[in-house]
Coordinates of C-alpha atoms in Angstrom, one line a residue:
M1 CA 10.4 15.5 19.1
V2 CA 10.2 11.8 20.1
I3 CA 9.0 9.1 17.7
Q4 CA 7.9 6.4 20.1
S5 CA 7.8 2.8 19.0
I6 CA 4.8 0.5 19.6
D7 CA 6.6 -1.2 22.6
S8 CA 7.0 2.1 24.5
F9 CA 3.5 3.7 24.0
Y10 CA 2.9 3.4 27.7
K11 CA 5.7 5.9 28.3
V12 CA 3.8 8.4 26.1
Y13 CA 0.7 7.9 28.2
K14 CA 2.6 8.5 31.4
I15 CA 3.9 11.8 30.0
L16 CA 0.3 12.6 29.0
K17 CA -0.9 12.1 32.5
K18 CA 1.9 14.2 34.1
H19 CA 1.4 17.1 31.7
T20 CA -2.4 17.3 32.4
K21 CA -3.0 19.9 35.0
D22 CA -5.9 22.4 35.1
Q23 CA -6.9 22.3 31.5
P24 CA -8.6 19.2 30.0
I25 CA -6.9 17.4 27.2
L26 CA -8.0 18.6 23.8
I27 CA -8.5 15.7 21.3
L28 CA -8.6 16.7 17.6
V29 CA -10.3 13.9 15.6
G30 CA -10.4 13.4 11.9
T31 CA -13.7 12.7 10.3
D32 CA -13.3 9.0 9.3
C33 CA -14.3 5.7 10.9
D34 CA -10.7 4.9 12.0
S35 CA -10.4 8.3 13.7
L36 CA -13.7 7.7 15.6
C37 CA -12.6 4.2 16.7
S38 CA -9.3 5.5 17.9
C39 CA -11.1 8.3 19.8
K40 CA -13.3 5.8 21.5
I41 CA -10.3 3.8 22.7
L42 CA -8.4 6.9 23.9
T43 CA -11.4 8.4 25.8
H44 CA -12.0 5.0 27.5
L45 CA -8.4 5.1 28.8
L46 CA -8.8 8.7 30.0
K47 CA -12.0 7.9 31.8
S48 CA -10.4 5.1 33.6
D49 CA -7.8 7.5 35.0
T50 CA -10.4 10.3 35.6
I51 CA -8.7 12.6 33.2
R52 CA -10.9 15.4 31.7
Y53 CA -10.9 15.8 27.9
Q54 CA -12.6 17.7 25.2
I55 CA -13.3 16.3 21.7
E56 CA -13.2 18.5 18.6
P57 CA -13.8 17.1 15.1
V58 CA -11.7 18.6 12.3
R59 CA -12.2 18.2 8.6
G60 CA -9.4 20.4 7.4
Y61 CA -6.8 23.0 8.2
S62 CA -9.4 25.7 8.6
D63 CA -11.0 23.9 11.5
I64 CA -7.6 23.5 13.2
M65 CA -6.8 27.2 12.8
E66 CA -10.2 28.2 14.1
I67 CA -9.6 26.0 17.2
S68 CA -6.2 27.6 17.6
K69 CA -7.8 31.0 17.9
Q70 CA -10.0 29.8 20.7
L71 CA -7.1 28.2 22.5
H72 CA -5.1 31.4 22.5
K73 CA -7.8 33.2 24.4
N74 CA -6.8 31.3 27.4
E75 CA -3.5 33.1 28.2
N76 CA -0.7 31.7 30.3
K77 CA -2.3 28.3 30.4
S78 CA -0.5 25.1 29.4
Q79 CA -2.3 23.0 26.9
T80 CA -2.2 19.3 26.0
I81 CA -3.4 18.3 22.5
V82 CA -3.8 14.9 21.0
C83 CA -4.3 14.7 17.2
L84 CA -6.0 11.6 15.9
N85 CA -5.5 11.1 12.1
C86 CA -4.9 14.8 11.6
G87 CA -1.9 17.1 11.8
G88 CA 0.7 14.5 10.9
N89 CA 1.4 15.6 7.4
S90 CA 1.4 19.4 8.2
S91 CA 3.3 21.5 10.7
I92 CA 0.9 21.2 13.6
S93 CA 2.9 23.7 15.7
Q94 CA 2.5 26.4 13.1
L95 CA -1.2 25.6 12.5
L96 CA -1.9 25.8 16.2
N97 CA 0.6 28.6 16.8
A98 CA 1.7 26.5 19.8
K99 CA 3.3 28.0 22.9
P100 CA 6.6 26.6 24.3
D101 CA 4.9 24.9 27.2
W102 CA 2.3 23.1 25.1
L103 CA 2.5 19.3 24.6
I104 CA 1.2 17.9 21.3
L105 CA 0.8 14.1 20.7
I106 CA 0.2 12.9 17.1
C107 CA -1.3 9.5 16.3
D108 CA -1.8 9.8 12.5
S109 CA -1.9 7.2 9.7
H110 CA -1.3 9.8 7.0
R111 CA 2.1 9.7 5.4
P112 CA 4.6 11.3 4.9
I113 CA 5.0 12.8 8.4
N114 CA 5.9 16.5 8.1
L115 CA 9.5 17.0 9.1
D116 CA 8.6 20.1 11.1
N117 CA 6.9 17.8 13.5
V118 CA 9.9 15.5 13.6
V119 CA 12.2 18.3 14.8
E120 CA 9.8 20.0 17.3
D121 CA 10.6 19.3 20.9
K122 CA 7.0 19.8 22.1
V123 CA 5.7 17.1 19.6
I124 CA 5.5 13.4 20.3
I125 CA 4.6 11.0 17.5
F126 CA 3.1 7.6 17.9
G127 CA 5.3 5.5 15.5
D128 CA 4.3 2.3 13.8
G129 CA 7.9 1.1 13.2
T130 CA 8.1 2.5 9.7
I131 CA 8.4 6.3 10.3
K132 CA 12.1 6.4 11.1
N133 CA 12.9 4.3 8.1
S134 CA 10.9 6.5 5.8
L135 CA 12.6 9.7 6.9
P136 CA 15.1 11.2 4.3
K137 CA 18.7 10.5 5.1
T138 CA 20.1 14.0 4.4
E139 CA 23.8 14.8 4.2
T140 CA 25.4 17.3 6.6
V141 CA 28.7 19.2 6.7
N142 CA 30.8 19.3 9.9
F143 CA 30.3 23.1 9.8
K144 CA 30.7 23.7 13.6
A145 CA 34.1 22.1 13.7
I146 CA 35.4 24.0 10.7
K147 CA 34.0 27.3 11.9
Q148 CA 36.0 26.9 15.1
V149 CA 39.2 26.9 13.0
F150 CA 38.4 29.7 10.6
G151 CA 36.4 31.9 13.0
D152 CA 33.9 34.0 11.1
I153 CA 35.1 33.2 7.6
F154 CA 32.4 30.6 6.9
D155 CA 28.9 31.7 7.4
G156 CA 27.4 28.3 6.8
E157 CA 25.1 29.5 3.9
Y158 CA 25.9 29.6 0.3
D159 CA 25.2 33.0 -1.2
E160 CA 25.3 33.3 -5.0
E161 CA 26.0 37.0 -5.0
S162 CA 28.7 36.9 -2.4
S163 CA 30.4 34.0 -4.2
S164 CA 30.3 35.9 -7.6
S165 CA 31.7 39.1 -6.0
E166 CA 34.5 37.1 -4.5
E167 CA 35.3 35.5 -7.8
E168 CA 35.5 39.0 -9.4
E169 CA 37.7 40.2 -6.7
E170 CA 39.9 37.2 -7.1
S171 CA 40.3 37.7 -10.8
E172 CA 41.1 41.4 -10.3
D173 CA 43.9 40.6 -7.9
E174 CA 45.3 37.6 -9.8
D175 CA 48.2 39.4 -11.4
E176 CA 49.2 40.9 -8.1
F177 CA 48.9 37.6 -6.4
E178 CA 51.3 36.0 -8.9
N179 CA 53.9 38.8 -8.3
E180 CA 53.8 38.1 -4.6
K181 CA 54.5 34.4 -4.8
D182 CA 57.9 34.7 -3.3
Q183 CA 56.6 36.3 -0.1
E184 CA 53.9 33.6 0.1
N185 CA 56.4 30.7 0.2
E186 CA 56.9 31.4 3.8
D187 CA 53.4 30.2 4.6
E188 CA 53.3 27.2 2.2
N189 CA 54.1 24.8 5.0
D190 CA 51.3 26.0 7.2
P191 CA 48.9 23.0 7.7
L192 CA 46.0 25.2 8.2
L193 CA 46.2 26.8 4.8
N194 CA 47.1 23.7 2.9
M195 CA 44.5 21.3 4.1
S196 CA 41.3 20.7 2.1
V197 CA 37.8 21.1 3.6
E198 CA 37.3 17.4 3.3
E199 CA 40.4 16.8 5.4
L200 CA 39.3 19.4 7.9
E201 CA 35.9 17.6 8.4
K202 CA 37.7 14.4 9.3
L203 CA 39.9 16.0 12.0
K204 CA 39.4 15.2 15.7
P205 CA 38.7 18.0 18.2
E206 CA 42.2 17.8 19.5
E207 CA 43.7 18.3 16.1
L208 CA 41.4 21.2 15.4
E209 CA 42.6 22.8 18.6
L210 CA 46.2 22.5 17.4
L211 CA 45.3 24.1 14.1
R212 CA 43.5 26.9 16.0
K213 CA 46.7 27.6 17.9
R214 CA 48.7 27.4 14.7
K215 CA 46.4 30.0 13.2
T216 CA 47.0 32.4 16.1
F217 CA 50.8 31.9 15.7
T218 CA 50.6 32.5 12.0
K219 CA 48.7 35.7 12.6
K220 CA 51.4 37.0 14.9
K221 CA 54.1 36.0 12.4
S222 CA 52.4 37.7 9.4
K223 CA 53.0 41.4 10.0
T224 CA 53.4 42.7 6.5
T225 CA 50.4 44.0 4.6
K226 CA 51.1 41.8 1.5
G227 CA 51.3 38.6 3.7
K228 CA 48.0 39.3 5.3
K229 CA 46.4 40.0 1.9
N230 CA 47.8 36.7 0.5
K231 CA 46.5 34.8 3.4
R232 CA 43.1 36.4 3.1
K233 CA 42.9 35.4 -0.6
K234 CA 43.8 31.8 0.3
K235 CA 41.1 31.8 3.0
K236 CA 38.6 33.0 0.4
R237 CA 39.6 30.1 -1.8
Y238 CA 38.8 27.7 1.0
D239 CA 35.6 29.7 1.7
R240 CA 34.5 29.3 -1.9
E241 CA 35.5 25.6 -1.9
F242 CA 33.5 25.0 1.2
A243 CA 30.5 26.9 -0.3
E244 CA 30.6 24.7 -3.4
I245 CA 30.6 21.6 -1.3
E246 CA 27.8 23.0 0.8
R247 CA 25.8 23.9 -2.3
D248 CA 26.1 20.4 -3.8
K249 CA 25.0 18.8 -0.6
H250 CA 22.2 21.3 -0.3
L251 CA 21.0 20.4 -3.8
R252 CA 21.2 16.7 -2.9
N253 CA 19.2 17.3 0.3
E254 CA 16.6 19.2 -1.7
K255 CA 16.2 16.2 -4.0
L256 CA 15.8 13.8 -1.0
L257 CA 13.2 16.1 0.5
S258 CA 11.4 16.4 -2.8
D259 CA 11.2 12.6 -3.1
Y260 CA 10.1 12.3 0.5
Y261 CA 7.1 14.6 0.0
S262 CA 6.3 13.5 -3.6
S263 CA 4.0 10.6 -2.6
S264 CA 1.1 10.2 -0.1
Y265 CA 0.2 7.0 1.5
Y266 CA -1.0 5.5 4.8
G267 CA 0.6 3.8 7.7
T268 CA -0.9 1.7 10.5
G269 CA -4.3 2.9 11.6
A270 CA -4.6 5.1 14.7
S271 CA -7.1 2.6 16.3
I272 CA -4.6 -0.2 16.0
L273 CA -1.9 1.9 17.7
L274 CA -4.1 3.0 20.5
F275 CA -5.4 -0.6 21.1
A276 CA -1.7 -1.6 21.4
L277 CA -1.5 1.1 24.1
A278 CA -4.5 -0.3 25.9
T279 CA -3.0 -3.7 25.8
Q280 CA 0.3 -2.4 27.4
L281 CA -1.8 -0.8 30.1
G282 CA -3.7 -4.0 30.7
R283 CA -7.0 -2.5 29.9
K284 CA -8.1 -4.2 26.7
S285 CA -11.7 -5.3 26.5
G286 CA -14.2 -6.5 23.9
D287 CA -15.4 -3.0 23.1
L288 CA -11.8 -1.7 22.5
L289 CA -11.0 -4.7 20.4
W290 CA -14.1 -4.1 18.3
Y291 CA -13.1 -0.5 17.7
A292 CA -9.6 -1.6 16.6
I293 CA -11.3 -4.1 14.2
G294 CA -13.5 -1.3 12.8
G295 CA -10.5 1.0 12.2
L296 CA -8.6 -1.7 10.4
T297 CA -11.6 -2.6 8.2
D298 CA -12.1 1.1 7.4
Q299 CA -8.5 1.3 6.1
Y300 CA -9.0 -1.9 4.0
L301 CA -12.3 -0.9 2.4
H302 CA -11.2 2.6 1.6
Y303 CA -8.0 1.6 -0.2
R304 CA -5.5 2.7 2.5
I305 CA -3.8 -0.6 3.3
N306 CA -2.5 -3.5 1.2
E307 CA -3.5 -7.1 1.4
K308 CA -0.3 -8.3 3.0
E309 CA -0.4 -5.7 5.8
Y310 CA -4.1 -6.2 6.3
R311 CA -3.8 -10.0 6.8
K312 CA -0.9 -9.5 9.2
L313 CA -3.0 -7.2 11.4
V314 CA -6.0 -9.5 11.1
N315 CA -3.9 -12.3 12.5
F316 CA -2.8 -10.0 15.3
L317 CA -6.4 -9.1 16.2
H318 CA -7.5 -12.7 15.9
K319 CA -5.1 -13.7 18.7
E320 CA -6.8 -11.0 20.8
V321 CA -10.2 -12.3 19.9
V322 CA -9.2 -15.9 20.9
H323 CA -7.9 -14.5 24.2
L324 CA -11.0 -12.5 25.0
Y325 CA -13.6 -14.7 23.4
P326 CA -12.4 -18.3 23.6
S327 CA -14.2 -21.1 21.9
D328 CA -16.3 -23.6 23.9
N329 CA -13.4 -26.1 24.1
I330 CA -10.9 -23.5 25.3
K331 CA -13.5 -22.2 27.8
Q332 CA -13.7 -25.7 29.3
Q333 CA -10.0 -25.9 29.6
R334 CA -9.7 -22.5 31.2
T335 CA -12.5 -23.4 33.7
K336 CA -10.6 -26.4 34.8
Q337 CA -7.4 -24.3 35.2
S338 CA -9.3 -21.6 37.1
Y339 CA -8.8 -19.0 34.3
S340 CA -11.3 -16.2 33.7
T341 CA -12.1 -14.1 30.7
T342 CA -13.0 -10.4 30.5
S343 CA -15.8 -11.0 27.9
N344 CA -19.5 -11.0 28.5
E345 CA -21.4 -14.3 27.9
N346 CA -23.9 -12.4 25.7
D347 CA -21.2 -10.7 23.6
L348 CA -19.3 -12.6 21.0
I349 CA -16.6 -11.6 18.4
R350 CA -15.4 -14.1 15.8
K351 CA -13.2 -14.1 12.8
T352 CA -14.9 -15.1 9.6
E353 CA -14.5 -15.0 5.8
D354 CA -16.8 -12.2 4.8
Y355 CA -18.3 -11.6 1.3
R356 CA -17.6 -8.6 -0.8
F357 CA -21.3 -7.7 -0.8
M358 CA -22.6 -4.4 0.3
L359 CA -24.5 -4.6 3.6
Y360 CA -26.2 -7.9 2.6
R361 CA -27.3 -8.6 6.2
F362 CA -29.6 -5.5 6.0
W363 CA -30.5 -5.8 2.3
N364 CA -31.4 -8.6 -0.1
L365 CA -28.8 -10.8 -1.6
Y366 CA -29.5 -9.9 -5.2
D367 CA -29.4 -6.1 -4.8
S368 CA -26.4 -6.3 -2.5
M369 CA -24.5 -8.3 -5.2
Y370 CA -25.7 -6.0 -8.0
H371 CA -24.5 -2.8 -6.2
S372 CA -21.3 -4.2 -4.8
T373 CA -18.3 -2.5 -6.4
Y374 CA -16.4 -5.8 -6.7
I375 CA -19.1 -7.8 -8.5
A376 CA -20.7 -4.9 -10.5
S377 CA -17.3 -3.9 -12.0
R378 CA -16.3 -7.4 -12.9
L379 CA -19.6 -8.7 -14.3
G380 CA -20.6 -5.4 -15.9
V381 CA -24.1 -5.5 -14.5
W382 CA -25.1 -2.2 -16.4
C383 CA -25.2 -4.1 -19.7
P384 CA -27.6 -7.0 -20.6
E385 CA -24.7 -9.5 -20.8
G386 CA -23.4 -8.6 -17.4
L387 CA -26.9 -8.8 -15.9
R388 CA -27.3 -12.2 -17.5
N389 CA -24.0 -13.3 -16.0
L390 CA -25.2 -12.3 -12.5
N391 CA -28.4 -14.3 -12.9
T392 CA -26.4 -17.2 -14.2
F393 CA -24.1 -17.0 -11.3
L394 CA -27.0 -17.3 -8.8
A395 CA -28.6 -20.1 -10.8
K396 CA -25.3 -22.1 -10.9
M397 CA -25.3 -21.9 -7.1
G398 CA -28.9 -23.1 -7.0
F399 CA -30.5 -19.9 -5.8
S400 CA -33.7 -18.7 -7.4
H401 CA -34.1 -15.1 -8.4
E402 CA -37.3 -14.8 -6.3
K403 CA -35.6 -16.0 -3.1
C404 CA -32.5 -13.8 -3.6
K405 CA -34.8 -10.8 -3.7
Q406 CA -36.1 -11.5 -0.2
R407 CA -34.5 -9.6 2.7
Y408 CA -31.5 -11.6 3.9
D409 CA -32.8 -12.0 7.5
S410 CA -36.0 -13.6 6.0
M411 CA -34.2 -15.8 3.5
D412 CA -34.4 -19.6 3.6
L413 CA -31.9 -20.8 6.2
K414 CA -30.7 -23.5 3.8
I415 CA -29.6 -20.9 1.3
K416 CA -27.7 -19.0 4.0
N417 CA -25.9 -22.2 5.1
K418 CA -24.9 -23.1 1.5
L419 CA -23.9 -19.6 0.4
H420 CA -20.3 -19.7 1.6
E421 CA -19.6 -23.2 0.1
K422 CA -21.3 -22.4 -3.2
L423 CA -19.5 -19.1 -3.6
K424 CA -16.1 -20.8 -3.2
E425 CA -17.2 -23.4 -5.8
H426 CA -18.5 -21.2 -8.6
S427 CA -16.9 -17.7 -8.1
K428 CA -13.7 -18.6 -10.0
N429 CA -15.7 -19.5 -13.2
F430 CA -17.0 -15.9 -13.3
G431 CA -13.7 -14.2 -12.5
L432 CA -14.6 -13.5 -8.9
K433 CA -11.5 -15.1 -7.3
K434 CA -11.4 -12.7 -4.4
I435 CA -15.0 -12.7 -3.5
L436 CA -14.1 -13.6 0.1
F437 CA -11.8 -11.8 2.5
P438 CA -10.9 -12.3 6.2
S439 CA -12.9 -10.2 8.5
F440 CA -14.8 -10.2 11.9
Y441 CA -18.3 -10.1 13.1
R442 CA -19.9 -9.3 16.4
K443 CA -23.1 -10.7 17.9
M444 CA -24.7 -9.5 21.1
G445 CA -27.5 -11.6 22.7
F446 CA -30.2 -12.5 20.3
Q447 CA -29.6 -9.6 18.0
R448 CA -28.4 -10.3 14.5
E449 CA -24.7 -10.3 13.9
I450 CA -22.9 -7.2 12.6
S451 CA -19.8 -7.5 10.5
S452 CA -17.0 -5.0 10.8
S453 CA -17.6 -3.8 7.2
D454 CA -21.3 -3.2 8.1
L455 CA -20.1 -1.0 10.9
V456 CA -17.7 0.9 8.7
Y457 CA -20.2 1.6 5.9
C458 CA -22.8 2.8 8.4
V459 CA -20.5 5.1 10.4
T460 CA -18.9 6.5 7.2
S461 CA -22.2 7.4 5.7
L462 CA -23.2 9.3 8.8
L463 CA -19.9 11.1 8.9
E464 CA -20.2 12.2 5.3
H465 CA -23.9 12.9 5.0
G466 CA -25.5 12.9 8.5
D467 CA -29.0 11.5 8.7
K468 CA -32.1 12.3 6.7
T469 CA -33.3 14.8 9.3
F470 CA -30.9 17.4 8.1
S471 CA -29.2 16.0 5.0
D472 CA -31.3 18.3 2.8
E473 CA -30.1 21.3 4.9
I474 CA -26.4 20.7 3.8
L475 CA -26.8 22.9 0.7
K476 CA -28.7 25.6 2.6
E477 CA -26.7 26.2 5.8
N478 CA -23.6 28.2 5.7
N479 CA -22.0 27.0 9.0
E480 CA -19.9 24.1 7.8
R481 CA -18.3 23.8 11.2
E482 CA -21.6 23.2 12.9
I483 CA -22.7 20.7 10.3
T484 CA -19.4 18.8 10.7
Q485 CA -20.0 18.5 14.4
K486 CA -23.5 17.3 14.0
K487 CA -22.5 14.5 11.6
F488 CA -19.5 13.6 13.8
W489 CA -21.6 13.0 16.9
L490 CA -24.1 10.9 14.9
G491 CA -21.3 8.7 13.7
Y492 CA -19.9 8.6 17.3
D493 CA -23.3 7.5 18.7
A494 CA -23.7 4.8 16.0
L495 CA -20.3 3.5 16.9
S496 CA -21.3 3.3 20.5
S497 CA -24.6 1.6 19.8
P498 CA -24.3 -2.0 21.0
T499 CA -27.2 -3.4 19.0
T500 CA -28.7 -3.1 15.5
T501 CA -32.1 -2.0 16.9
D502 CA -30.8 1.5 17.5
S503 CA -32.4 4.1 15.2
I504 CA -29.2 5.9 14.5
F505 CA -27.5 2.7 13.3
D506 CA -30.5 1.8 11.2
N507 CA -30.6 5.3 9.6
G508 CA -26.8 5.0 8.9
V509 CA -27.4 1.6 7.1
K510 CA -30.2 3.0 5.0
L511 CA -28.1 6.0 4.0
A512 CA -25.1 3.8 3.2
I513 CA -27.3 1.8 0.8
Q514 CA -28.5 4.9 -0.9
V515 CA -25.0 6.2 -1.3
Q516 CA -23.8 2.9 -2.8
K517 CA -26.7 2.9 -5.2
A518 CA -25.8 6.4 -6.3
I519 CA -22.1 5.4 -6.8
V520 CA -22.9 2.5 -9.0
K521 CA -25.6 4.5 -10.9
Q522 CA -23.2 7.4 -11.5
G523 CA -20.3 5.1 -12.5
T524 CA -22.4 3.1 -15.0
A525 CA -23.8 6.3 -16.4
M526 CA -20.3 7.7 -17.0
I527 CA -19.2 4.5 -18.7
E528 CA -22.3 4.3 -20.9
R529 CA -21.9 8.0 -22.0
N530 CA -18.2 7.5 -22.5
Q531 CA -17.4 10.5 -20.2
I532 CA -13.9 9.3 -19.3
S533 CA -11.2 10.8 -21.5
S534 CA -7.8 9.3 -21.9
S535 CA -4.4 10.9 -22.4
P536 CA -1.0 9.3 -22.7
Q537 CA -0.3 9.6 -19.0
F538 CA -3.7 9.4 -17.2
R539 CA -7.4 9.3 -17.6
H540 CA -9.7 12.1 -16.4
S541 CA -13.4 13.1 -16.3
F542 CA -15.2 16.3 -15.5
I543 CA -18.4 15.4 -13.7
T544 CA -21.0 18.1 -14.3
E545 CA -24.1 16.0 -14.5
L546 CA -24.8 13.8 -11.4
S547 CA -27.3 11.0 -11.1
G548 CA -29.5 11.2 -8.1
K549 CA -28.8 13.7 -5.3
P550 CA -25.8 15.9 -6.2
E551 CA -24.9 16.5 -2.5
I552 CA -23.7 12.9 -2.2
F553 CA -20.6 13.6 -4.3
R554 CA -19.5 16.7 -2.5
F555 CA -17.3 14.7 -0.2
P556 CA -13.8 13.4 -1.1
L557 CA -14.3 9.9 0.3
I558 CA -17.5 9.2 -1.8
L559 CA -15.8 10.5 -4.9
T560 CA -12.8 8.3 -4.1
R561 CA -15.1 5.3 -3.9
L562 CA -16.6 6.3 -7.3
G563 CA -13.1 6.4 -8.7
G564 CA -12.2 3.0 -7.3
F565 CA -15.3 1.6 -9.0
L566 CA -14.3 3.1 -12.3
L567 CA -10.7 1.8 -12.0
Q568 CA -11.9 -1.7 -11.3
V569 CA -14.2 -1.6 -14.3
M570 CA -11.3 -0.6 -16.6
D571 CA -9.1 -3.3 -15.1
S572 CA -11.8 -5.9 -15.7
A573 CA -12.1 -4.6 -19.3
G574 CA -8.4 -5.2 -19.9
K575 CA -7.5 -1.6 -20.5
N576 CA -4.0 -0.2 -19.9
P577 CA -3.5 0.8 -16.3
K578 CA -3.4 4.5 -15.9
P579 CA -4.0 7.0 -13.0
L580 CA -7.6 8.4 -12.9
I581 CA -8.5 12.0 -12.0
L582 CA -12.1 12.9 -11.3
C583 CA -13.2 16.5 -11.2
C584 CA -16.6 16.9 -9.7
L585 CA -18.4 20.3 -10.0
Q586 CA -19.8 21.6 -6.7
P587 CA -23.0 23.6 -7.4
K588 CA -22.9 25.6 -4.3
S589 CA -19.3 26.9 -4.5
E590 CA -19.0 26.6 -8.3
R591 CA -15.7 24.9 -7.8
Y592 CA -14.4 21.4 -8.6
L593 CA -13.5 18.8 -6.1
V594 CA -10.5 16.8 -7.5
V595 CA -9.6 13.3 -6.5
G596 CA -6.7 11.2 -8.0
L597 CA -6.2 7.5 -7.8
L598 CA -3.6 5.1 -9.1
P599 CA -4.4 1.8 -10.9
G600 CA -5.1 -1.0 -8.5
S601 CA -7.1 1.2 -6.1
E602 CA -9.2 -1.6 -4.7
A603 CA -9.1 -3.2 -1.3
G604 CA -5.8 -5.0 -0.9
I605 CA -4.0 -3.5 -3.9
I606 CA -2.4 -0.2 -2.6
E607 CA 0.8 1.6 -3.3
K608 CA 2.2 5.0 -2.6
K609 CA 0.4 7.7 -4.6

C-alpha cells in the first residue's frame, strides 16, 4: 500500500499509465454528484493520453461483487481498477477477490479508510493529508528479536487454554521445584534466564547474538534431567510473562481499532483531489474547474464538510478561477505582458455570495424561499405565524407578494439588483444570519447563469430518481442494477450539458423542485402530527405514511435531507440537541431504510458521526 500525498499525485498517474496494458482501466464510480464530477475529471485526463477506460456505477457492495464475478471470467489478464468514492471504507481486495497482479487505486472521501486497504501492496490510496494522522497508533512487541533468542518457545499468540494448562502444570511441580533449588543455583547467573522480557526487547542485535550463544553453551552444560526440567520451567515463566504482555497490548490495540471504526465522516472530495492531479499535469481547464466546484458544493450541501474546510477550499478554487477567468483589468495587464489564458471568451466562472434558496433561478422567489430548508425551518412556514413572518420579511425588503410569485428570470430587474443588499440588511432581524454563503456560478454566452448549487441539486435528483420517463417504473422493475445505470448516465449527461436549454438538465431541475417540495411537506406533516418520539439519548421516528409519492423517500440521500430539515427545525425551536434516527418503511421490500444524524447536521456544521 502507498498513501500518496496531494503533492505526489502525478506519480500515481504515471504508475497508472505504466500498468495499463491490454485491458482498459475499470472505473468504479459512486452514485453522488462528487463522484460524477471526479469521474469527468479522470476520464478527461485518460482521453488526453489515449488510454481506454470503462465506467461502472456502483451503489453498494452487491454491485462491486457482481462486477468482480465478471472480471474473473477474464483469466490470466492483469486488471487496473480505479475506485471513486467507493471501496475506501471496506476491504476492496476481498470484495473484488483481487489477483496478485491487479492494481487498485482508491480516491474516496468516505472515512475511516479500511485498514485492510492500508496494508495491501496492490492498493494505492489518494491521500488528502489527513489519512495518515487518523490511522490508529497500535503498539507492537519486538517479537522477532525475542524469538531468535528463545527459538520456538514463543509462538507470538496468546492462547488462554495453553496458558491455563501451563499454570496447572506449574502448580503441580511447585513442590518439586522448591526441592531442586540447590541444583538450580548453578544457572542463576545466566543472563538469558534472568532478564525480563522488557529488557530483552531493548537489546541490540549484537547483544541478542551473544545471548543466543550463551543459550547454546548453557544447553551443553546442562546434562542432568533435573537441570533441564528446571530450565524449562523458568522458560515457561518467561513464556507466560511475554503472553501476558502481549495480551495487554492486544487489548489496547483492540480498543484503538474500535475507536478508529466507531465514527464515520468525510474527507476532501474526490473531485478536488483529481483536480489537483490535473493541475500537477498542467491540464487544468474551465470545465475541470467547474467539476471540482460542483463536487465541493455537493459535499457542503449534503452535510459532509464543515464551514472552515469549505471556505478554505473555496479560496483555493477562487485562485484557480482568477487564473483561468481573469477580470477585465487583469486581462488588460496580461495582454500588455503577452500572457494568454485558457478560458473561452463566451465562458465565465465567478465567485459569488449565493442565497440559501432552492433553485430560485429556475423557480419564483417566494416558493423558493418557502421550500428552502434553511428558511422554512427557522421561520416555521407551516404554521400561520411562520407564514406571516415570511411575508413580513419580503415586505420589509420592499418586495410585493405578487412580484415575488413571478418566475425569477421574468422578475423586475430592480428587485434582482436590490435583493443581495436587502437580504444583508434585514435577514438578521428574522434570525437568518447565514442566509448567504460563498459559492460560484457559471455563465456561457447569452444563457442564464447556473450556480454550483443548481448543478448539484439537478444532478443529484437525476441520480436518485432518474427522469419522469421511467420514474414510475422504479417500483415495477426488478433489475436494480439496470435502473442504477440508467439514472447514472442521465446525471452524467446533465453534468456534461454546457447550457440550461438542454432537456435533461431542465428535467433534472423540475424533478429537484418536486423532491424539495416533498421533503418540506413530509417534514411539516411529521411536526404537525407530532410523529417524532424522544428518548433520553436520541429522537426517532418510524415513517409509515408518506406525503406525495412514496418512491421519493426510498433513497438514503433524500431521507438524510429530510432528517437535516427536522434537526434544523428542532434547533430553531430551542430543543435540546439530540441525534435523530429516521426509519422509513419501503413498501416494495417491506423493510425499513434507517438514517441517523447528529445535531448540527446542516451545511457548515459537521462532525464525526
